[in-house]
Short mmCIF file of C-alpha atoms in Angstrom, two decimals:
data_model
loop_
_atom_site.label_atom_id
_atom_site.label_comp_id
_atom_site.label_asym_id
_atom_site.label_seq_id
_atom_site.Cartn_x
_atom_site.Cartn_y
_atom_site.Cartn_z
CA MET A 88 0.60 -22.06 -15.14
CA LEU A 89 -0.39 -21.57 -11.30
CA THR A 90 -0.60 -18.77 -9.11
CA PHE A 91 1.86 -18.50 -6.70
CA LYS A 92 -1.22 -18.34 -4.15
CA THR A 93 -2.46 -21.43 -5.58
CA ARG A 94 1.10 -23.24 -5.50
CA LEU A 95 1.38 -22.69 -2.03
CA SER A 96 -1.80 -23.63 -1.00
CA GLN A 97 -1.53 -26.87 -2.89
CA ILE A 98 1.53 -27.74 -1.09
CA ALA A 99 0.43 -26.44 2.11
CA LYS A 100 -2.51 -29.12 2.20
CA THR A 101 -0.23 -32.27 2.30
CA ASN A 102 2.72 -30.57 4.17
CA GLY A 103 0.91 -28.08 6.40
CA LYS A 104 1.50 -24.40 6.71
CA VAL A 105 4.92 -24.05 8.16
CA ILE A 106 7.46 -21.50 6.35
CA LEU A 107 11.08 -21.77 7.20
CA ALA A 108 12.40 -18.50 7.83
CA ASN A 109 16.35 -19.64 7.24
CA ASP A 110 17.89 -16.65 9.00
CA TYR A 111 21.40 -17.20 10.03
CA ASP A 112 23.96 -14.90 11.47
CA PRO A 113 26.73 -13.74 9.98
CA SER A 114 29.20 -15.67 11.94
CA VAL A 115 27.62 -19.22 10.47
CA LYS A 116 29.89 -20.52 7.81
CA ASN A 117 28.75 -22.36 4.71
CA LEU A 118 25.16 -20.75 4.59
CA GLU A 119 24.45 -22.58 0.97
CA THR A 120 25.53 -26.05 2.32
CA LYS A 121 23.49 -25.50 5.74
CA THR A 122 20.64 -23.95 3.97
CA ILE A 123 20.31 -27.04 1.53
CA SER A 124 20.60 -29.57 4.09
CA ASN A 125 17.67 -27.82 6.06
CA ILE A 126 15.60 -28.20 3.26
CA LYS A 127 16.32 -32.25 2.39
CA LYS A 128 15.81 -32.63 6.33
CA LEU A 129 12.81 -30.42 7.01
CA HIS A 130 10.74 -30.33 3.86
CA PRO A 131 8.28 -32.72 4.61
CA TYR A 132 7.20 -30.27 7.30
CA LEU A 133 7.51 -27.02 5.07
CA CYS A 134 5.36 -25.59 2.50
CA ALA A 135 7.88 -22.86 1.72
CA VAL A 136 11.17 -21.19 2.76
CA LYS A 137 11.87 -17.46 3.49
CA LEU A 138 15.09 -15.83 2.68
CA ASN A 139 16.13 -12.78 4.04
CA PHE A 140 19.25 -10.41 4.03
CA HIS A 141 21.05 -12.81 6.21
CA LEU A 142 21.63 -15.00 3.04
CA LEU A 143 21.06 -12.54 -0.05
CA LEU A 144 23.68 -10.26 0.82
CA PRO A 145 26.58 -12.55 1.43
CA LEU A 146 25.56 -15.15 -1.17
CA SER A 147 25.93 -14.91 -4.78
CA SER A 148 22.95 -15.02 -7.09
CA LYS A 149 23.98 -18.28 -8.30
CA GLN A 150 24.23 -19.63 -4.93
CA VAL A 151 20.80 -18.59 -4.09
CA LEU A 152 19.47 -20.07 -7.36
CA ASN A 153 20.85 -23.16 -6.10
CA ILE A 154 18.97 -23.11 -3.00
CA ASN A 155 15.48 -22.18 -4.71
CA LYS A 156 16.05 -24.99 -7.11
CA THR A 157 16.48 -27.29 -4.09
CA ALA A 158 13.22 -26.18 -2.75
CA HIS A 159 11.41 -26.36 -5.74
CA ARG A 160 12.74 -30.01 -6.40
CA TYR A 161 10.95 -30.99 -3.18
CA GLY A 162 7.61 -28.98 -4.10
CA LEU A 163 8.17 -26.03 -1.94
CA GLN A 164 7.89 -22.33 -2.65
CA THR A 165 10.31 -19.72 -1.90
CA ILE A 166 9.92 -16.16 -0.78
CA ALA A 167 12.46 -13.18 -0.85
CA ASP A 168 11.94 -11.05 2.58
CA ILE A 169 13.32 -7.88 1.60
CA LYS A 170 10.42 -5.61 2.71
CA LEU A 171 10.79 -3.77 -0.65
CA ASN A 172 9.83 0.01 -0.40
CA ASP A 173 11.38 1.63 -3.13
CA ILE A 174 10.49 4.00 -6.38
CA GLY A 175 9.14 1.97 -9.59
CA ASN A 176 12.01 1.52 -11.50
CA THR A 177 13.98 0.11 -8.58
CA ASN A 178 10.90 -2.16 -7.64
CA ARG A 179 11.05 -3.61 -11.12
CA VAL A 180 14.62 -4.23 -11.56
CA THR A 181 14.94 -5.70 -8.10
CA THR A 182 11.86 -8.21 -9.03
CA GLU A 183 13.56 -9.07 -12.16
CA ASN A 184 16.64 -10.25 -10.31
CA LEU A 185 14.75 -12.11 -7.73
CA TRP A 186 12.50 -14.14 -10.39
CA LYS A 187 15.99 -14.88 -12.27
CA MET A 188 17.23 -16.20 -8.99
CA GLY A 189 14.25 -18.40 -8.56
CA PHE A 190 12.01 -16.78 -6.29
CA ASP A 191 8.35 -17.55 -6.47
CA ALA A 192 7.47 -14.43 -4.38
CA VAL A 193 8.81 -10.89 -2.84
CA ILE A 194 7.76 -9.21 0.46
CA ALA A 195 7.14 -5.73 -0.08
CA ASN A 196 6.04 -2.43 2.09
CA PRO A 197 3.14 -0.78 1.08
CA ILE A 198 4.63 2.37 2.39
CA MET A 199 5.63 2.81 -1.33
CA GLY A 200 2.32 4.03 -1.98
CA LEU A 201 -0.84 2.32 -3.68
CA ASP A 202 0.22 3.24 -7.44
CA SER A 203 3.67 1.73 -6.98
CA LEU A 204 2.12 -1.47 -5.20
CA LYS A 205 -0.63 -2.10 -7.95
CA ASN A 206 2.67 -1.82 -10.47
CA LEU A 207 4.45 -4.17 -8.49
CA VAL A 208 1.50 -6.74 -8.31
CA LYS A 209 0.80 -6.26 -11.89
CA SER A 210 4.22 -7.11 -13.21
CA ALA A 211 4.59 -10.02 -10.76
CA HIS A 212 1.40 -11.89 -11.76
CA LYS A 213 2.21 -11.53 -15.25
CA ASN A 214 5.32 -13.36 -14.35
CA GLY A 215 3.53 -16.10 -12.36
CA LYS A 216 5.13 -14.69 -9.21
CA GLY A 217 3.41 -13.40 -5.98
CA VAL A 218 3.40 -10.13 -3.73
CA ILE A 219 3.15 -10.55 0.11
CA THR A 220 2.52 -6.92 1.55
CA LEU A 221 3.50 -5.99 5.55
CA CYS A 222 0.41 -5.15 7.25
CA HIS A 223 1.49 -5.26 10.93
CA MET A 224 4.88 -6.87 12.06
CA SER A 225 5.93 -8.82 14.72
CA ALA A 226 8.31 -6.81 16.71
CA PRO A 227 7.10 -4.70 19.79
CA GLU A 228 7.68 -1.43 18.01
CA ALA A 229 5.18 -2.24 15.37
CA LYS A 230 2.29 -1.11 18.07
CA LEU A 231 3.80 2.58 17.63
CA SER A 232 4.33 2.63 14.04
CA TYR A 233 1.93 0.43 12.46
CA ASP A 234 -0.65 1.28 14.76
CA MET A 235 -0.30 4.85 14.07
CA GLU A 236 -3.67 6.83 13.54
CA VAL A 237 -4.04 7.84 9.91
CA LYS A 238 -6.51 10.32 7.97
CA MET A 239 -6.73 9.51 4.23
CA ARG A 240 -10.34 9.19 3.24
CA LYS A 241 -11.35 7.84 6.82
CA LYS A 242 -9.39 7.93 10.02
CA GLN A 243 -8.11 4.45 10.62
CA GLN A 244 -4.98 2.66 11.75
CA LEU A 245 -1.85 2.25 9.60
CA TYR A 246 -2.37 -1.27 9.17
CA GLN A 247 -6.01 -0.76 8.39
CA LEU A 248 -5.25 1.31 5.37
CA PHE A 249 -2.26 -1.11 4.33
CA LEU A 250 -5.00 -3.61 4.48
CA ASP A 251 -7.42 -1.82 2.12
CA TRP A 252 -4.12 -1.11 -0.07
CA ALA A 253 -3.55 -4.91 -0.19
CA LEU A 254 -7.03 -5.37 -0.92
CA GLU A 255 -7.29 -2.81 -3.57
CA ALA A 256 -4.01 -3.85 -5.23
CA LYS A 257 -4.62 -7.25 -5.40
CA VAL A 258 -1.53 -8.73 -3.57
CA ASP A 259 -1.58 -12.36 -2.77
CA GLY A 260 -0.93 -12.21 0.92
CA ILE A 261 -0.20 -9.90 4.27
CA VAL A 262 2.05 -10.17 6.84
CA VAL A 263 0.44 -9.93 10.38
CA GLY A 264 2.94 -10.58 13.37
CA ALA A 265 2.00 -13.83 15.24
CA THR A 266 2.07 -11.19 18.46
CA PHE A 267 -1.05 -9.40 17.35
CA PRO A 268 -3.88 -12.28 17.35
CA LYS A 269 -6.29 -9.72 17.66
CA ILE A 270 -5.09 -7.50 14.68
CA ILE A 271 -4.86 -11.17 12.68
CA GLN A 272 -8.78 -11.98 13.47
CA TYR A 273 -9.42 -8.31 12.35
CA CYS A 274 -7.52 -8.74 9.03
CA SER A 275 -8.68 -12.46 8.78
CA LYS A 276 -12.46 -11.18 8.94
CA LYS A 277 -12.16 -8.34 6.55
CA ALA A 278 -9.80 -10.10 4.00
CA GLY A 279 -11.80 -13.52 3.80
CA ARG A 280 -10.24 -15.94 1.28
CA LYS A 281 -9.03 -12.80 -0.63
CA LEU A 282 -5.59 -12.61 1.01
CA SER A 283 -3.38 -15.35 2.71
CA ILE A 284 -2.16 -13.94 5.98
CA PHE A 285 1.44 -14.90 6.96
CA SER A 286 2.34 -14.42 10.70
CA PRO A 287 6.09 -14.57 11.66
CA GLY A 288 6.90 -14.38 15.44
CA VAL A 289 5.83 -17.99 16.34
CA GLY A 290 8.17 -19.13 19.32
CA THR A 291 11.28 -17.05 19.91
CA GLN A 292 9.42 -13.83 19.57
CA GLY A 293 6.78 -14.92 21.87
CA GLY A 294 3.59 -15.84 19.36
CA ASN A 295 1.31 -18.90 19.98
CA ALA A 296 0.87 -21.21 16.86
CA SER A 297 -2.43 -22.70 18.00
CA GLU A 298 -3.83 -19.02 18.72
CA VAL A 299 -2.87 -17.48 15.68
CA ILE A 300 -4.01 -20.34 13.48
CA SER A 301 -7.71 -20.11 15.35
CA ALA A 302 -7.47 -16.08 14.72
CA GLY A 303 -6.90 -16.82 10.94
CA THR A 304 -3.65 -17.09 9.97
CA ASN A 305 -3.15 -19.13 6.93
CA TYR A 306 1.03 -19.62 7.12
CA LEU A 307 3.40 -19.54 10.27
CA ILE A 308 6.68 -18.25 9.48
CA VAL A 309 9.29 -19.76 11.80
CA GLY A 310 13.14 -19.06 12.26
CA ARG A 311 15.03 -19.22 15.13
CA THR A 312 12.52 -21.57 17.24
CA ILE A 313 13.41 -24.29 14.57
CA LEU A 314 17.02 -23.53 13.49
CA ASN A 315 18.28 -22.83 16.98
CA ALA A 316 16.38 -26.41 18.54
CA LYS A 317 18.12 -29.00 19.46
CA LYS A 318 16.36 -31.19 17.15
CA PRO A 319 14.76 -29.07 14.59
CA THR A 320 12.76 -31.85 12.97
CA ASP A 321 11.17 -32.54 16.03
CA ILE A 322 9.99 -28.89 16.38
CA ALA A 323 9.12 -28.35 12.64
CA LYS A 324 6.67 -31.67 13.04
CA ASP A 325 4.76 -29.95 16.05
CA LEU A 326 4.24 -27.04 14.20
CA GLN A 327 3.29 -28.64 11.22
CA LEU A 328 0.39 -30.54 13.68
CA ASP A 329 -0.60 -27.28 15.01
CA SER A 330 -0.69 -25.70 11.47
CA LEU A 331 -2.79 -28.63 10.26
CA GLY A 332 -5.29 -28.87 13.45
CA LYS A 333 -7.27 -25.68 12.07
CA MET B 844 37.80 7.27 13.80
CA LEU B 845 35.71 10.10 11.98
CA THR B 846 31.92 9.72 11.69
CA PHE B 847 30.20 8.92 8.37
CA LYS B 848 28.73 12.47 8.28
CA THR B 849 32.14 14.05 8.81
CA ARG B 850 33.99 11.60 6.24
CA LEU B 851 31.25 12.76 3.81
CA SER B 852 31.44 16.22 4.60
CA GLN B 853 35.00 16.36 4.21
CA ILE B 854 35.21 14.64 0.69
CA ALA B 855 32.18 17.06 -0.45
CA LYS B 856 34.11 20.30 0.47
CA THR B 857 36.63 19.33 -2.40
CA ASN B 858 34.37 17.07 -4.80
CA GLY B 859 31.09 18.54 -4.38
CA LYS B 860 27.83 17.19 -3.08
CA VAL B 861 26.95 14.32 -6.07
CA ILE B 862 26.36 11.00 -4.87
CA LEU B 863 26.12 8.56 -7.77
CA ALA B 864 23.29 5.74 -7.61
CA ASN B 865 24.92 3.05 -9.77
CA ASP B 866 21.64 1.31 -10.56
CA TYR B 867 21.95 -0.73 -13.66
CA ASP B 868 19.12 -2.91 -15.27
CA PRO B 869 19.66 -7.02 -15.07
CA SER B 870 20.21 -6.74 -18.49
CA VAL B 871 23.58 -4.87 -18.31
CA LYS B 872 26.12 -7.61 -17.98
CA ASN B 873 29.49 -7.46 -16.14
CA LEU B 874 28.14 -5.08 -13.22
CA GLU B 875 30.97 -5.31 -11.24
CA THR B 876 33.65 -4.16 -14.06
CA LYS B 877 31.34 -1.35 -15.13
CA THR B 878 31.00 0.19 -11.69
CA ILE B 879 34.46 0.11 -10.92
CA SER B 880 35.08 1.87 -14.19
CA ASN B 881 32.57 4.34 -13.38
CA ILE B 882 34.20 5.24 -9.92
CA LYS B 883 37.38 5.47 -11.70
CA LYS B 884 36.15 7.82 -14.34
CA LEU B 885 33.98 9.97 -12.14
CA HIS B 886 35.48 10.07 -8.66
CA PRO B 887 36.64 13.71 -9.25
CA TYR B 888 33.11 14.84 -9.52
CA LEU B 889 31.68 12.76 -6.60
CA CYS B 890 31.50 12.51 -2.84
CA ALA B 891 29.84 8.66 -2.49
CA VAL B 892 28.45 6.02 -4.09
CA LYS B 893 25.16 4.50 -3.93
CA LEU B 894 24.32 1.04 -4.25
CA ASN B 895 20.88 -0.48 -4.40
CA PHE B 896 19.67 -4.21 -5.11
CA HIS B 897 20.72 -3.54 -8.79
CA LEU B 898 23.90 -4.75 -7.72
CA LEU B 899 23.34 -6.19 -4.20
CA LEU B 900 21.13 -9.02 -5.56
CA PRO B 901 23.17 -10.05 -8.40
CA LEU B 902 26.74 -9.69 -7.06
CA SER B 903 28.57 -11.75 -4.51
CA SER B 904 29.20 -10.17 -1.46
CA LYS B 905 33.19 -10.28 -2.31
CA GLN B 906 32.30 -8.52 -5.61
CA VAL B 907 30.81 -5.72 -3.62
CA LEU B 908 33.74 -5.30 -1.54
CA ASN B 909 35.99 -5.08 -4.14
CA ILE B 910 33.36 -1.98 -5.35
CA ASN B 911 33.63 -0.73 -2.09
CA LYS B 912 37.28 -0.95 -1.58
CA THR B 913 37.82 0.82 -4.73
CA ALA B 914 35.48 3.72 -3.98
CA HIS B 915 37.69 3.84 -0.46
CA ARG B 916 40.78 4.11 -2.56
CA TYR B 917 39.41 7.45 -4.16
CA GLY B 918 38.29 8.56 -0.81
CA LEU B 919 34.48 8.60 -1.55
CA GLN B 920 32.14 7.16 0.66
CA THR B 921 29.75 4.49 0.04
CA ILE B 922 25.95 3.83 0.82
CA ALA B 923 23.80 0.49 1.18
CA ASP B 924 20.38 1.72 -0.36
CA ILE B 925 17.90 -1.11 1.06
CA LYS B 926 15.60 1.19 2.57
CA LEU B 927 16.04 -1.51 5.59
CA ASN B 928 12.77 -1.78 7.65
CA ASP B 929 12.64 -5.15 9.75
CA ILE B 930 12.86 -6.36 13.14
CA GLY B 931 15.76 -5.99 15.38
CA ASN B 932 17.52 -8.89 14.86
CA THR B 933 17.35 -8.73 11.01
CA ASN B 934 18.32 -5.21 11.01
CA ARG B 935 21.34 -6.32 12.94
CA VAL B 936 22.54 -9.37 10.92
CA THR B 937 21.77 -7.31 7.84
CA THR B 938 24.03 -4.22 9.07
CA GLU B 939 26.53 -6.76 9.99
CA ASN B 940 26.92 -8.09 6.61
CA LEU B 941 26.87 -4.86 5.16
CA TRP B 942 29.87 -3.25 7.04
CA LYS B 943 32.01 -6.51 6.28
CA MET B 944 31.17 -5.65 2.70
CA GLY B 945 32.73 -2.31 3.39
CA PHE B 946 29.92 0.05 3.20
CA ASP B 947 29.79 3.54 5.24
CA ALA B 948 26.02 3.55 5.64
CA VAL B 949 22.77 2.17 5.45
CA ILE B 950 19.51 3.77 4.41
CA ALA B 951 16.63 2.58 6.15
CA ASN B 952 12.63 3.20 6.56
CA PRO B 953 11.84 4.56 10.15
CA ILE B 954 8.38 2.61 9.25
CA MET B 955 10.42 -0.11 11.67
CA GLY B 956 9.48 2.03 14.69
CA LEU B 957 11.46 4.50 16.86
CA ASP B 958 12.97 2.27 19.17
CA SER B 959 13.95 -0.05 16.81
CA LEU B 960 15.40 2.88 14.60
CA LYS B 961 17.46 3.90 17.92
CA ASN B 962 18.95 0.58 18.13
CA LEU B 963 19.87 0.92 14.85
CA VAL B 964 21.58 4.18 14.92
CA LYS B 965 23.46 2.98 18.34
CA SER B 966 25.20 -0.05 16.62
CA ALA B 967 25.89 1.80 13.59
CA HIS B 968 27.72 4.69 15.25
CA LYS B 969 29.40 2.20 17.42
CA ASN B 970 31.00 0.62 14.30
CA GLY B 971 31.78 4.27 13.09
CA LYS B 972 29.03 3.75 10.33
CA GLY B 973 26.11 5.91 9.46
CA VAL B 974 22.14 5.68 9.16
CA ILE B 975 20.07 7.57 6.88
CA THR B 976 16.35 7.41 6.88
CA LEU B 977 13.90 7.87 4.56
CA CYS B 978 11.66 10.97 5.24
CA HIS B 979 10.03 11.85 2.08
CA MET B 980 10.42 9.84 -1.11
CA SER B 981 11.15 11.13 -4.84
CA ALA B 982 8.28 9.08 -6.54
CA PRO B 983 5.04 11.18 -7.27
CA GLU B 984 3.08 8.12 -4.93
CA ALA B 985 5.13 9.51 -2.17
CA LYS B 986 2.31 12.21 -1.86
CA LEU B 987 -0.18 9.75 -0.79
CA SER B 988 1.87 7.73 1.35
CA TYR B 989 4.82 9.99 2.88
CA ASP B 990 2.19 12.68 2.81
CA MET B 991 -0.40 10.69 5.15
CA GLU B 992 -2.08 12.27 7.76
CA VAL B 993 -1.05 10.71 10.93
CA LYS B 994 -1.59 11.31 14.75
CA MET B 995 0.60 10.32 17.76
CA ARG B 996 1.20 12.76 20.21
CA LYS B 997 0.08 15.68 17.43
CA LYS B 998 -1.54 15.65 14.33
CA GLN B 999 0.91 16.01 11.34
CA GLN B 1000 2.01 14.46 7.94
CA LEU B 1001 4.13 11.20 8.08
CA TYR B 1002 6.90 12.74 6.65
CA GLN B 1003 7.09 15.13 9.73
CA LEU B 1004 6.69 12.21 12.10
CA PHE B 1005 9.63 10.50 10.15
CA LEU B 1006 11.82 13.79 10.57
CA ASP B 1007 10.95 14.08 14.35
CA TRP B 1008 12.23 10.36 14.51
CA ALA B 1009 15.22 10.85 12.67
CA LEU B 1010 15.96 13.68 14.89
CA GLU B 1011 15.25 11.75 17.99
CA ALA B 1012 17.06 8.86 17.09
CA LYS B 1013 20.21 10.76 15.92
CA VAL B 1014 20.31 9.37 12.58
CA ASP B 1015 23.05 11.05 10.41
CA GLY B 1016 20.59 12.26 7.31
CA ILE B 1017 17.31 11.97 5.96
CA VAL B 1018 16.08 11.13 2.11
CA VAL B 1019 13.63 13.71 0.95
CA GLY B 1020 13.01 13.71 -2.47
CA ALA B 1021 14.35 16.31 -5.33
CA THR B 1022 10.58 16.30 -6.59
CA PHE B 1023 9.42 17.92 -3.24
CA PRO B 1024 11.47 21.30 -2.70
CA LYS B 1025 9.02 22.55 -0.24
CA ILE B 1026 9.31 19.64 1.81
CA ILE B 1027 13.11 20.11 1.66
CA GLN B 1028 12.95 23.38 2.81
CA TYR B 1029 10.75 22.81 5.69
CA CYS B 1030 13.08 19.83 6.71
CA SER B 1031 16.25 21.79 6.11
CA LYS B 1032 14.70 24.66 8.68
CA LYS B 1033 13.59 22.40 11.30
CA ALA B 1034 17.02 19.86 11.39
CA GLY B 1035 19.31 22.61 11.02
CA ARG B 1036 23.02 21.13 10.93
CA LYS B 1037 21.52 17.82 12.89
CA LEU B 1038 20.86 16.10 9.80
CA SER B 1039 22.06 16.13 6.23
CA ILE B 1040 19.47 15.85 3.61
CA PHE B 1041 20.01 13.57 0.94
CA SER B 1042 17.94 14.08 -2.25
CA PRO B 1043 17.38 11.58 -5.19
CA GLY B 1044 15.07 12.25 -8.20
CA VAL B 1045 17.21 15.18 -9.85
CA GLY B 1046 17.22 15.10 -13.45
CA THR B 1047 15.35 11.80 -14.98
CA GLN B 1048 12.83 12.17 -12.00
CA GLY B 1049 12.26 15.86 -12.52
CA GLY B 1050 14.00 17.48 -9.66
CA ASN B 1051 16.09 20.35 -10.31
CA ALA B 1052 19.74 20.45 -8.86
CA SER B 1053 20.03 24.25 -8.40
CA GLU B 1054 16.46 24.63 -6.86
CA VAL B 1055 16.88 21.69 -4.37
CA ILE B 1056 20.34 22.91 -3.39
CA SER B 1057 19.03 26.30 -2.56
CA ALA B 1058 15.89 24.62 -0.62
CA GLY B 1059 18.27 23.02 1.90
CA THR B 1060 19.50 19.70 0.36
CA ASN B 1061 23.08 18.90 1.34
CA TYR B 1062 23.85 15.81 -1.11
CA LEU B 1063 22.34 15.09 -4.51
CA ILE B 1064 21.66 11.34 -5.42
CA VAL B 1065 21.77 10.83 -9.14
CA GLY B 1066 21.52 7.70 -10.98
CA ARG B 1067 20.20 7.26 -14.44
CA THR B 1068 20.83 11.21 -15.34
CA ILE B 1069 24.15 10.57 -15.26
CA LEU B 1070 24.55 6.84 -16.15
CA ASN B 1071 22.50 6.99 -19.39
CA ALA B 1072 24.09 10.34 -20.48
CA LYS B 1073 26.34 10.19 -23.81
CA LYS B 1074 28.79 11.80 -21.87
CA PRO B 1075 28.77 10.96 -18.06
CA THR B 1076 31.56 12.75 -17.21
CA ASP B 1077 30.39 16.17 -18.65
CA ILE B 1078 26.88 15.87 -16.46
CA ALA B 1079 28.54 14.73 -13.27
CA LYS B 1080 30.84 17.97 -13.72
CA ASP B 1081 27.89 20.01 -14.41
CA LEU B 1082 26.10 18.56 -11.21
CA GLN B 1083 29.28 18.94 -9.17
CA LEU B 1084 29.17 22.88 -10.05
CA ASP B 1085 25.49 23.05 -9.32
CA SER B 1086 26.14 21.38 -5.93
CA LEU B 1087 29.01 23.67 -4.92
CA GLY B 1088 27.16 26.84 -6.11
CA LYS B 1089 25.20 27.15 -2.74
#
């Protein structure tokens, strides 16, 4: 079985590097039908779909499995974005639940600690699944928390430590917000081909697709910019072109 | 409407300070029925029930609402333990979903940043709900991550910064693992009555109930020690006594 990283990069070769963040407000009805219709309409311009609590909380596991199966039918990968950061036992049970629901990868927060992260990656890879860890987020507040100066063996910023841990734990990719292109550049240079870089925050949050792709982002995570557009297909197509421009 | 903090402390006066962490493996069938039966059997010895991804992922929102309603019928509070750490928009949508499902409080990770945390607390309190933030976890790896030396305005450990943020954001309580009694003591001394201290990790993970209660823990979060016991009611009763011994 191919790894998550390979599966994702293969579909990205033809479809481009846009990942749909399918995040709807609780006011939106028929979440399952809407998401499936999005996949059917937008799949030629996507390599993956990312689901967050927006869908994971209101929908049943059967409904989420149905969404993941639809994505797979069109060759897309699926990512559960729960920013997991728990004790070993809970991480294990949580990912078992996610794999049962058909997900290909999970987003986790390395704040759980390096040993916990290593265990998570080991068990995910054994199941042909992927782990993506937060390195630096897209929100403006991330400057305070993820840029925090820390000291373990050496003095560094928190995101530098998280990058080191991502490399040491052999995770598949890291999240670095599209709103911090300089940090993308730093991580891309240091990680080389060992880690894929996933960047949310393009569009609505202020990130620029071409700029972050040049900085070293491998995948653009885009939600509201596509979902709230008058013609979502046109926006997805444009972003696909930007993502393939590299 | 009373605040979450007051509601919890009122029921704790008669029922003691034990919170059931209702965490079952994916191998367990009939999660909804089992949880409801736990509440019916154990409620005289509990003040709250905590649900994690173990139940939130496999169950539908209707099933979770049913569990929360049952807990409320017996006067218990309910806490969603998702260690939330996302951007503002997702935090808002996630908590809206949780309140719809009947939860009284959410556990969050302050790594999201102080401003994000302040917004989360403000919106939760407006809805009569509570926010509990991680300060120091129960897992052994937490020593590396949550004890990390950080420097913002002053040099401190990460958990000290998280404690400062919890106080500044006016959260209702903090999580400090029962496996680190000295850190409980530090936090209890510094936070006084401003924050309730919630301690997981009693029993299976190695924490001692009486010791952490003396150190300043306000609530014991207990899962496997009760769930996997031959006579769960007896264990819950013992822990209740320990918790009232203070």
